[in-house]
């Protein structure tokens, strides 16, 4: 077991000196050359070279894997899943890289729907990875009512496929041995919201990933938490959305206030047109919702979230209200990227939300809130932004940005890469969680780097520049198929030569077969 732990944990500490902040820099051409078009769908180290690759959907019907390179352009199209590999009249709705057969090679899971129907069940296809290529595929013989959630249901360190079938029963599909084996998942039926907003995450700080579900019944939207105890999932007291909410976005989880517990963040609209938008926060085990952002007024212009369509037209995808979280300024608190729309016009763009101390009575119970960076000119220079997310392009611990924009008169998205030149007197801890299922005896005699795992959880205790203990935590982001790379920023230091004091670091996930979790501390 000690050999396994050495394989699955990478622990790296970087130090940064005294610098000042500066603006974003457009590095799109450096990264993609003339290939900056399509939908960035996933990140992951496909060819085990310890560099993150990018998975891009083209024309809604084919996938191109851009492998990282040491020469510009730094991402080059190398691996291709063509349109003919899928049934006719299908559009790709999701991409989730992972090791689905346990051979320590990254495979690619695609979800697809018929583009001829406004509502269509979700089909799943898995293409088997062979380090530099894809070799064969399996098509699941059942469909889901929506995109599935990838999770390690049985604790064997191999991702499983969880979802709701056509009769609203929850099922999980195992692909060990490259054969689909189906099993009933939960003890009761669940009618989930479409599009789903589910998560595989530790919600009670016992270092075991639990199951969070967003449901929809006659009383409206709600939340269910299924606690993982000794490998079994048990439903706890359900939760409800905030009052007077008309549109509900995707749930996110983050240690928003730096107390070491995962908080539930929920973007919402208070009217159908999203003229009144807000972000609410719920503390673990507490039913109250606290607003952490309600001010969307910029001078004479009111902004708000882009209202999602209840049923998109045939051939179009659900585009729910989504927060993309990351510590942009390395102060130890998660910030966010969002897409907002001018409520009096048609323009929309990406905005940075900074996590700052609370300055009003409504958020005093949390002590933190979001503040919109209205004057981030680099983001404002990208019209028609549709998606914005953080991505550590140069793997230096500083989060950069990827923005997708819709160009008028053109199909598909244009890809923009923005380098974050922010530098500060801070250091961060970088933790990479990998499967480590084989070392020297891997199938095909390929030496792997390891493959991403769903559900890991990291907590740490450090000392700030004033000598006070600071607790914080970070989960995997289950809806993101990228390799789990957690950047725990320590925050500002009073003395660069005295790097600070990292007192404790704990990392946990699920244990193969015999036990339900593994945990290691430093």
Coordinates of C-alpha atoms in Angstrom, one line a residue:
X1 CA 0.0 0.0 0.0
X2 CA 2.9 2.4 0.6
X3 CA 4.0 2.0 -3.0
X4 CA 0.5 2.9 -4.1
X5 CA 0.5 6.1 -2.1
X6 CA 3.8 7.1 -3.5
X7 CA 2.4 6.7 -7.0
X8 CA -0.8 8.6 -6.5
X9 CA 0.4 11.7 -4.7
X10 CA 2.6 14.4 -6.1
X11 CA 3.5 17.2 -3.7
X12 CA 5.3 20.3 -4.9
X13 CA 5.9 23.6 -3.3
X14 CA 6.8 26.8 -5.2
X15 CA 7.9 30.1 -3.9
X16 CA 7.3 33.6 -5.4
X17 CA 8.9 36.9 -4.4
X18 CA 7.8 40.4 -4.1
X19 CA 6.1 41.6 -7.4
X20 CA 3.2 43.8 -8.5
X21 CA 0.1 42.9 -10.3
X22 CA -0.4 43.6 -14.1
X23 CA -3.0 43.0 -16.7
X24 CA -4.0 40.0 -18.8
X25 CA -2.1 39.2 -22.0
X26 CA -3.6 37.7 -25.1
X27 CA -1.5 34.5 -26.0
X28 CA -4.1 32.8 -28.3
X29 CA -1.7 32.7 -31.3
X30 CA 1.1 31.4 -29.1
X31 CA -1.1 28.5 -27.9
X32 CA -3.2 27.6 -31.0
X33 CA -1.8 29.3 -34.0
X34 CA -4.7 29.5 -36.5
X35 CA -6.5 26.5 -34.9
X36 CA -8.3 28.6 -32.3
X37 CA -11.8 27.5 -33.1
X38 CA -14.2 25.0 -31.6
X39 CA -15.5 24.2 -28.1
X40 CA -13.0 23.6 -25.4
X41 CA -14.6 20.7 -23.6
X42 CA -12.0 19.1 -21.3
X43 CA -8.4 19.1 -20.1
X44 CA -6.2 16.1 -19.3
X45 CA -2.8 14.5 -19.8
X46 CA -3.7 12.2 -22.7
X47 CA -0.3 10.9 -23.6
X48 CA 1.3 10.8 -20.1
X49 CA 4.0 13.3 -20.8
X50 CA 3.2 15.3 -17.6
X51 CA 1.7 18.2 -19.6
X52 CA -2.0 19.0 -19.8
X53 CA -3.6 18.5 -23.2
X54 CA -6.8 20.2 -24.4
X55 CA -9.9 18.4 -25.9
X56 CA -11.8 20.5 -28.4
X57 CA -15.2 19.7 -30.1
X58 CA -15.4 20.8 -33.7
X59 CA -18.7 21.3 -35.6
X60 CA -20.5 19.6 -32.7
X61 CA -19.7 16.2 -34.3
X62 CA -16.0 15.4 -34.0
X63 CA -13.3 15.7 -31.3
X64 CA -9.7 16.9 -31.7
X65 CA -7.2 16.4 -28.9
X66 CA -4.5 19.1 -28.9
X67 CA -1.4 17.7 -27.3
X68 CA 1.0 20.1 -25.4
X69 CA 4.2 20.9 -27.2
X70 CA 7.4 22.7 -26.2
X71 CA 7.4 24.7 -29.4
X72 CA 4.9 27.3 -30.5
X73 CA 2.1 26.8 -31.1
X74 CA 2.1 25.1 -27.7
X75 CA -1.0 23.0 -28.4
X76 CA -1.2 21.0 -31.7
X77 CA -4.0 18.9 -33.1
X78 CA -2.8 15.3 -33.0
X79 CA -5.6 12.9 -32.1
X80 CA -8.9 12.9 -33.9
X81 CA -12.3 11.2 -33.3
X82 CA -14.1 11.7 -36.6
X83 CA -17.8 12.3 -37.2
X84 CA -18.2 8.8 -38.7
X85 CA -17.2 7.2 -35.3
X86 CA -20.7 8.2 -34.0
X87 CA -24.2 7.5 -35.2
X88 CA -25.6 9.7 -37.9
X89 CA -27.4 12.9 -36.9
X90 CA -25.7 13.1 -33.5
X91 CA -24.2 16.1 -31.7
X92 CA -21.5 15.7 -29.1
X93 CA -22.7 17.1 -25.8
X94 CA -19.9 16.2 -23.4
X95 CA -16.3 15.0 -23.1
X96 CA -14.9 13.3 -20.0
X97 CA -11.3 11.9 -20.2
X98 CA -10.6 9.1 -17.6
X99 CA -9.2 5.6 -17.2
X100 CA -12.4 3.6 -17.5
X101 CA -10.9 0.1 -17.9
X102 CA -8.1 0.4 -15.3
X103 CA -5.1 0.0 -17.6
X104 CA -3.6 3.4 -16.5
X105 CA -4.1 4.9 -20.0
X106 CA -6.4 7.9 -20.5
X107 CA -9.6 7.0 -22.4
X108 CA -12.2 9.4 -23.8
X109 CA -15.9 9.3 -22.9
X110 CA -18.2 11.1 -25.2
X111 CA -21.9 11.9 -24.6
X112 CA -24.2 12.6 -27.6
X113 CA -27.8 13.4 -28.5
X114 CA -29.8 13.3 -31.7
X115 CA -29.8 16.8 -33.2
X116 CA -33.1 16.2 -34.9
X117 CA -35.0 16.2 -31.6
X118 CA -35.4 19.0 -29.1
X119 CA -35.4 16.5 -26.2
X120 CA -33.4 13.3 -26.7
X121 CA -31.8 10.7 -24.4
X122 CA -28.1 10.8 -23.9
X123 CA -25.9 8.2 -25.6
X124 CA -22.5 7.3 -24.2
X125 CA -19.4 6.1 -26.2
X126 CA -16.0 5.3 -24.7
X127 CA -12.9 5.3 -26.9
X128 CA -9.9 3.3 -25.4
X129 CA -6.7 5.2 -25.0
X130 CA -3.3 3.8 -26.0
X131 CA -1.0 6.6 -24.9
X132 CA -0.6 8.4 -28.3
X133 CA -3.7 7.0 -30.0
X134 CA -7.2 5.7 -29.5
X135 CA -7.7 2.0 -30.1
X136 CA -11.3 0.7 -30.3
X137 CA -14.5 1.8 -28.6
X138 CA -17.5 0.6 -26.7
X139 CA -21.0 1.9 -27.1
X140 CA -23.2 1.6 -23.9
X141 CA -26.3 -0.4 -24.6
X142 CA -28.5 1.9 -22.4
X143 CA -29.2 5.6 -22.5
X144 CA -29.6 8.3 -19.8
X145 CA -32.2 11.0 -19.6
X146 CA -29.3 13.5 -19.3
X147 CA -25.5 13.6 -19.2
X148 CA -24.2 11.1 -16.6
X149 CA -21.9 11.9 -13.6
X150 CA -18.5 10.3 -13.6
X151 CA -17.7 9.0 -10.1
X152 CA -15.9 6.1 -8.4
X153 CA -19.0 4.4 -7.1
X154 CA -17.3 1.2 -5.8
X155 CA -14.0 2.6 -4.6
X156 CA -11.7 0.6 -7.0
X157 CA -10.0 3.8 -8.3
X158 CA -11.6 3.3 -11.8
X159 CA -14.2 5.9 -12.8
X160 CA -17.8 4.7 -13.1
X161 CA -20.8 6.2 -15.0
X162 CA -23.7 7.2 -12.9
X163 CA -27.0 8.5 -14.2
X164 CA -30.8 8.2 -14.5
X165 CA -32.2 5.8 -17.0
X166 CA -35.4 6.3 -19.0
X167 CA -37.6 4.8 -16.2
X168 CA -36.1 7.3 -13.7
X169 CA -34.1 4.6 -11.9
X170 CA -30.6 5.5 -10.9
X171 CA -28.0 3.1 -12.3
X172 CA -24.2 2.9 -12.4
X173 CA -22.2 1.3 -15.3
X174 CA -18.8 -0.3 -14.7
X175 CA -16.4 -0.8 -17.6
X176 CA -13.6 -2.9 -16.0
X177 CA -12.5 -5.4 -18.6
X178 CA -14.0 -3.1 -21.3
X179 CA -17.5 -4.7 -20.9
X180 CA -20.5 -2.7 -19.6
X181 CA -21.9 -4.0 -16.4
X182 CA -25.0 -2.2 -15.0
X183 CA -26.1 -2.1 -11.4
X184 CA -28.8 -0.3 -9.4
X185 CA -27.2 2.7 -7.7
X186 CA -29.4 4.2 -5.0
X187 CA -32.1 2.8 -2.7
X188 CA -34.8 5.0 -4.1
X189 CA -35.7 6.6 -7.4
X190 CA -34.7 10.2 -8.0
X191 CA -36.1 12.6 -10.5
X192 CA -33.2 14.8 -11.3
X193 CA -33.2 18.2 -12.9
X194 CA -32.2 18.6 -16.5
X195 CA -29.6 19.8 -17.2
X196 CA -28.2 18.0 -14.1
X197 CA -26.3 19.7 -11.4
X198 CA -24.7 16.9 -9.4
X199 CA -21.4 16.4 -7.7
X200 CA -19.2 13.7 -6.2
X201 CA -17.6 15.5 -3.3
X202 CA -16.8 15.2 0.4
X203 CA -19.6 17.3 2.1
X204 CA -19.2 16.3 5.8
X205 CA -15.4 16.5 6.1
X206 CA -14.9 12.8 6.8
X207 CA -12.5 12.5 3.8
X208 CA -14.9 10.3 1.8
X209 CA -16.6 11.6 -1.3
X210 CA -20.4 11.9 -1.0
X211 CA -23.1 12.3 -3.7
X212 CA -24.9 15.6 -4.2
X213 CA -27.9 15.7 -6.5
X214 CA -30.2 18.4 -7.7
X215 CA -33.8 17.1 -8.0
X216 CA -37.1 18.4 -9.4
X217 CA -40.5 17.4 -8.1
X218 CA -44.0 18.9 -7.8
X219 CA -42.6 21.3 -5.2
X220 CA -39.9 22.6 -7.5
X221 CA -36.2 22.2 -7.4
X222 CA -34.4 20.7 -4.4
X223 CA -31.2 19.1 -3.3
X224 CA -30.3 15.7 -1.9
X225 CA -27.1 14.7 -0.2
X226 CA -26.3 11.0 -0.1
X227 CA -23.6 10.5 2.6
X228 CA -21.0 7.8 1.8
X229 CA -20.7 5.6 4.9
X230 CA -18.6 2.4 4.6
X231 CA -19.2 2.3 0.9
X232 CA -23.0 2.8 1.1
X233 CA -24.8 6.0 0.2
X234 CA -27.5 7.1 2.6
X235 CA -29.9 10.0 2.0
X236 CA -29.9 12.8 4.5
X237 CA -32.3 15.7 5.1
X238 CA -33.1 17.3 1.7
X239 CA -32.5 21.0 1.0
X240 CA -34.5 23.6 -0.9
X241 CA -33.5 26.5 -3.2
X242 CA -33.7 30.1 -1.9
X243 CA -37.1 31.8 -1.8
X244 CA -38.5 33.8 -4.7
X245 CA -36.0 32.4 -7.2
X246 CA -37.2 31.9 -10.8
X247 CA -34.0 30.6 -12.5
X248 CA -31.4 28.3 -10.9
X249 CA -27.9 27.8 -12.2
X250 CA -25.3 25.1 -11.5
X251 CA -24.3 24.4 -7.9
X252 CA -20.6 24.9 -7.1
X253 CA -18.6 24.0 -4.0
X254 CA -15.7 25.8 -2.6
X255 CA -14.1 26.9 0.7
X256 CA -15.4 30.4 0.2
X257 CA -14.5 31.9 3.5
X258 CA -11.4 29.9 4.4
X259 CA -12.8 28.0 7.3
X260 CA -11.8 24.6 5.9
X261 CA -15.4 23.5 5.0
X262 CA -17.0 23.3 1.6
X263 CA -19.7 25.9 1.0
X264 CA -22.5 25.6 -1.5
X265 CA -22.6 28.5 -4.1
X266 CA -25.7 28.9 -6.2
X267 CA -26.1 31.5 -9.0
X268 CA -29.8 32.4 -9.5
X269 CA -32.2 34.8 -11.2
X270 CA -35.0 36.5 -9.2
X271 CA -37.2 37.0 -12.4
X272 CA -37.6 35.1 -15.6
X273 CA -35.6 37.6 -17.7
X274 CA -32.7 37.6 -15.2
X275 CA -32.9 41.4 -14.8
X276 CA -32.3 40.7 -11.1
X277 CA -29.5 38.2 -10.5
X278 CA -27.7 37.0 -7.4
X279 CA -25.3 34.5 -6.0
X280 CA -26.3 32.7 -2.8
X281 CA -24.1 30.7 -0.3
X282 CA -25.2 28.0 2.1
X283 CA -22.9 26.7 4.9
X284 CA -22.6 23.0 5.5
X285 CA -25.5 21.6 7.5
X286 CA -27.3 25.0 7.6
X287 CA -30.6 25.7 5.7
X288 CA -30.1 29.4 5.4
X289 CA -29.0 31.1 2.2
X290 CA -26.8 34.1 2.4
X291 CA -26.4 36.5 -0.6
X292 CA -22.8 37.0 -1.5
X293 CA -23.4 39.1 -4.7
X294 CA -26.5 41.1 -5.6
X295 CA -25.0 44.3 -7.1
X296 CA -24.9 44.0 -10.9
X297 CA -25.2 47.7 -11.6
X298 CA -22.4 49.3 -13.5
X299 CA -23.0 53.1 -13.7
X300 CA -26.2 53.4 -15.7
X301 CA -26.2 49.8 -17.0
X302 CA -27.7 46.8 -15.3
X303 CA -26.1 43.5 -16.0
X304 CA -27.4 40.0 -15.2
X305 CA -26.9 36.3 -15.9
X306 CA -27.9 35.0 -19.3
X307 CA -31.3 33.4 -18.9
X308 CA -31.1 29.7 -19.8
X309 CA -33.7 28.2 -22.2
X310 CA -36.0 25.6 -20.6
X311 CA -36.0 23.5 -23.7
X312 CA -33.4 24.4 -26.3
X313 CA -34.3 24.0 -30.0
X314 CA -33.2 20.8 -31.7
X315 CA -29.5 20.8 -32.3
X316 CA -28.7 23.2 -29.5
X317 CA -27.4 22.4 -26.1
X318 CA -28.4 23.5 -22.6
X319 CA -26.3 26.5 -21.5
X320 CA -27.0 26.8 -17.7
X321 CA -25.8 29.6 -15.5
X322 CA -22.4 28.6 -14.4
X323 CA -19.6 29.8 -12.1
X324 CA -16.1 28.8 -12.9
X325 CA -14.0 29.0 -9.7
X326 CA -10.3 29.6 -9.1
X327 CA -7.9 31.7 -7.0
X328 CA -7.1 34.4 -9.6
X329 CA -5.0 36.7 -7.3
X330 CA -3.4 34.0 -5.0
X331 CA -4.9 35.4 -1.8
X332 CA -6.2 32.0 -0.6
X333 CA -9.9 32.7 -1.5
X334 CA -11.7 31.4 -4.6
X335 CA -12.7 33.9 -7.2
X336 CA -15.0 33.2 -10.2
X337 CA -15.5 33.8 -13.9
X338 CA -19.1 34.4 -15.2
X339 CA -20.9 35.4 -18.3
X340 CA -23.2 38.4 -17.9
X341 CA -25.6 40.1 -20.3
X342 CA -26.5 43.7 -20.6
X343 CA -30.2 43.7 -19.6
X344 CA -31.0 46.7 -21.8
X345 CA -29.2 45.4 -24.9
X346 CA -28.0 42.2 -26.4
X347 CA -24.3 42.2 -25.6
X348 CA -22.8 39.8 -23.2
X349 CA -19.2 39.3 -21.9
X350 CA -17.1 37.6 -19.4
X351 CA -16.4 39.2 -16.0
X352 CA -14.1 38.3 -13.1
X353 CA -15.7 38.1 -9.6
X354 CA -13.2 38.8 -6.9
X355 CA -13.7 37.2 -3.4
X356 CA -13.4 40.2 -1.0
X357 CA -14.3 40.9 2.7
X358 CA -18.0 41.6 3.2
X359 CA -18.9 45.3 3.4
X360 CA -22.6 45.1 4.0
X361 CA -25.1 43.6 6.5
X362 CA -26.5 40.9 4.2
X363 CA -23.3 38.8 4.0
X364 CA -21.9 39.5 7.5
X365 CA -22.6 35.9 8.6
X366 CA -20.2 34.6 5.9
X367 CA -17.7 37.5 6.2
X368 CA -16.8 37.4 2.4
X369 CA -18.6 38.4 -0.8
X370 CA -18.0 38.6 -4.5
X371 CA -17.3 42.0 -6.2
X372 CA -17.5 42.4 -10.0
X373 CA -14.4 43.7 -11.8
X374 CA -16.2 46.0 -14.2
X375 CA -13.0 47.5 -15.6
X376 CA -11.2 44.3 -16.7
X377 CA -10.6 45.7 -20.2
X378 CA -8.9 42.5 -21.5
X379 CA -12.1 40.5 -20.9
X380 CA -14.3 43.3 -22.2
X381 CA -12.4 43.3 -25.5
X382 CA -13.9 39.9 -26.3
X383 CA -17.5 40.5 -27.5
X384 CA -20.1 37.7 -27.5
X385 CA -18.4 35.7 -24.8
X386 CA -20.3 32.4 -24.0
X387 CA -17.9 30.5 -21.7
X388 CA -15.0 31.6 -19.5
X389 CA -12.9 29.3 -17.3
X390 CA -9.6 29.3 -15.5
X391 CA -6.7 27.2 -16.8
X392 CA -3.1 27.2 -15.7
X393 CA -1.6 27.4 -19.2
X394 CA 2.1 27.5 -18.1
X395 CA 1.7 25.3 -15.1
X396 CA 3.3 27.8 -12.8
X397 CA 0.5 27.9 -10.3
X398 CA -1.0 31.2 -11.6
X399 CA -4.4 30.7 -13.1
X400 CA -4.9 32.0 -16.7
X401 CA -8.1 32.2 -18.6
X402 CA -9.8 30.5 -21.6
X403 CA -12.7 32.3 -23.1
X404 CA -15.1 31.1 -25.9
X405 CA -16.9 33.7 -27.9
X406 CA -19.6 33.5 -30.6
X407 CA -18.7 35.4 -33.7
X408 CA -21.6 37.0 -35.6
X409 CA -22.4 35.2 -38.8
X410 CA -20.2 32.2 -38.0
X411 CA -21.0 28.8 -36.5
X412 CA -19.0 27.5 -33.6
X413 CA -16.9 29.4 -31.1
X414 CA -13.6 31.3 -31.3
X415 CA -11.1 30.4 -28.6
X416 CA -9.2 33.1 -26.7
X417 CA -6.3 32.4 -24.3
X418 CA -5.4 35.1 -21.7
X419 CA -2.2 34.9 -19.7
X420 CA -2.6 36.2 -16.1
X421 CA 0.5 38.3 -15.4
X422 CA -0.5 38.8 -11.8
X423 CA 2.5 38.1 -9.5
X424 CA 2.5 38.6 -5.7
X425 CA 4.5 37.9 -2.6
X426 CA 2.9 34.5 -2.1
X427 CA 3.6 30.8 -2.5
X428 CA 1.3 27.9 -3.3
X429 CA 1.1 24.2 -2.8
X430 CA 0.4 22.1 -5.9
X431 CA -1.2 18.7 -5.4
X432 CA -1.8 16.3 -8.2
X433 CA -3.9 13.2 -7.6
X434 CA -3.5 10.3 -9.9
X435 CA -4.7 6.7 -10.0
X436 CA -1.4 4.8 -9.7
X437 CA -3.1 1.5 -10.6
X438 CA 0.2 0.1 -12.1
X439 CA 3.9 1.0 -12.0
X440 CA 6.3 -1.3 -13.8
X441 CA 3.7 -3.9 -15.0
X442 CA 1.4 -1.7 -17.1
X443 CA -0.5 -3.2 -20.0
X444 CA 1.3 -2.7 -23.3
X445 CA 4.6 -2.0 -21.5
X446 CA 3.8 1.7 -21.4
X447 CA 5.0 3.6 -18.4
X448 CA 2.2 5.9 -17.4
X449 CA 2.1 9.2 -15.5
X450 CA -1.3 8.3 -14.0
X451 CA -4.8 9.3 -14.8
X452 CA -7.2 11.7 -13.1
X453 CA -9.4 10.5 -10.2
X454 CA -13.0 11.7 -9.4
X455 CA -13.7 12.8 -5.8
X456 CA -10.3 13.6 -4.1
X457 CA -10.3 16.1 -1.3
X458 CA -7.5 18.1 0.2
X459 CA -7.4 20.1 3.4
X460 CA -4.5 22.1 4.9
X461 CA -3.5 24.2 7.9
X462 CA -0.9 26.9 7.5
X463 CA 0.1 30.1 9.4
X464 CA -0.5 33.5 7.9
X465 CA 1.8 36.5 7.9
X466 CA 0.4 37.6 11.3
X467 CA 1.1 34.2 12.9
X468 CA -2.5 33.0 13.0
X469 CA -3.5 29.5 11.9
X470 CA -5.5 29.3 8.7
X471 CA -7.5 26.3 7.7
X472 CA -8.6 25.7 4.1
X473 CA -9.7 22.9 1.8
X474 CA -10.3 22.1 -1.8
X475 CA -12.2 19.4 -3.6
X476 CA -11.9 17.9 -7.1
X477 CA -14.4 19.6 -9.4
X478 CA -16.4 16.6 -10.5
X479 CA -18.1 18.2 -13.5
X480 CA -14.7 19.1 -14.9
X481 CA -13.0 16.2 -16.6
X482 CA -9.5 17.6 -16.2
X483 CA -6.8 15.9 -14.1
X484 CA -7.3 17.0 -10.5
X485 CA -4.7 19.7 -9.9
X486 CA -5.5 21.7 -6.8
X487 CA -3.7 25.0 -6.3
X488 CA -3.8 25.8 -2.6
X489 CA -2.5 29.4 -2.5
X490 CA -1.0 30.3 0.8
X491 CA -1.5 34.0 0.4
X492 CA 0.7 37.0 1.0
X493 CA 3.9 36.7 3.0
X494 CA 5.6 39.4 5.1
X495 CA 9.1 38.1 4.4
X496 CA 10.0 36.3 1.2
X497 CA 13.0 34.6 2.9
X498 CA 10.7 33.2 5.6
X499 CA 8.4 31.2 3.3
X500 CA 5.7 30.6 6.0
X501 CA 4.6 27.5 7.8
X502 CA 2.6 24.8 6.2
X503 CA 1.6 22.9 9.4
X504 CA -0.6 20.1 8.0
X505 CA -1.7 18.8 4.6
X506 CA -4.2 16.0 4.3
X507 CA -5.4 14.3 1.1
X508 CA -8.1 11.7 0.8
X509 CA -10.2 9.7 -1.6
X510 CA -11.7 6.2 -1.8
X511 CA -9.9 3.0 -1.1
X512 CA -10.0 0.0 -3.4
X513 CA -12.5 -2.7 -2.3
X514 CA -11.5 -3.4 1.3
X515 CA -12.0 0.0 2.7
X516 CA -13.9 3.1 1.6
X517 CA -11.2 5.7 1.7
X518 CA -7.5 6.4 1.7
X519 CA -6.0 9.3 3.6
X520 CA -2.5 10.6 3.9
X521 CA -1.2 13.5 6.0
X522 CA 2.0 15.5 5.9

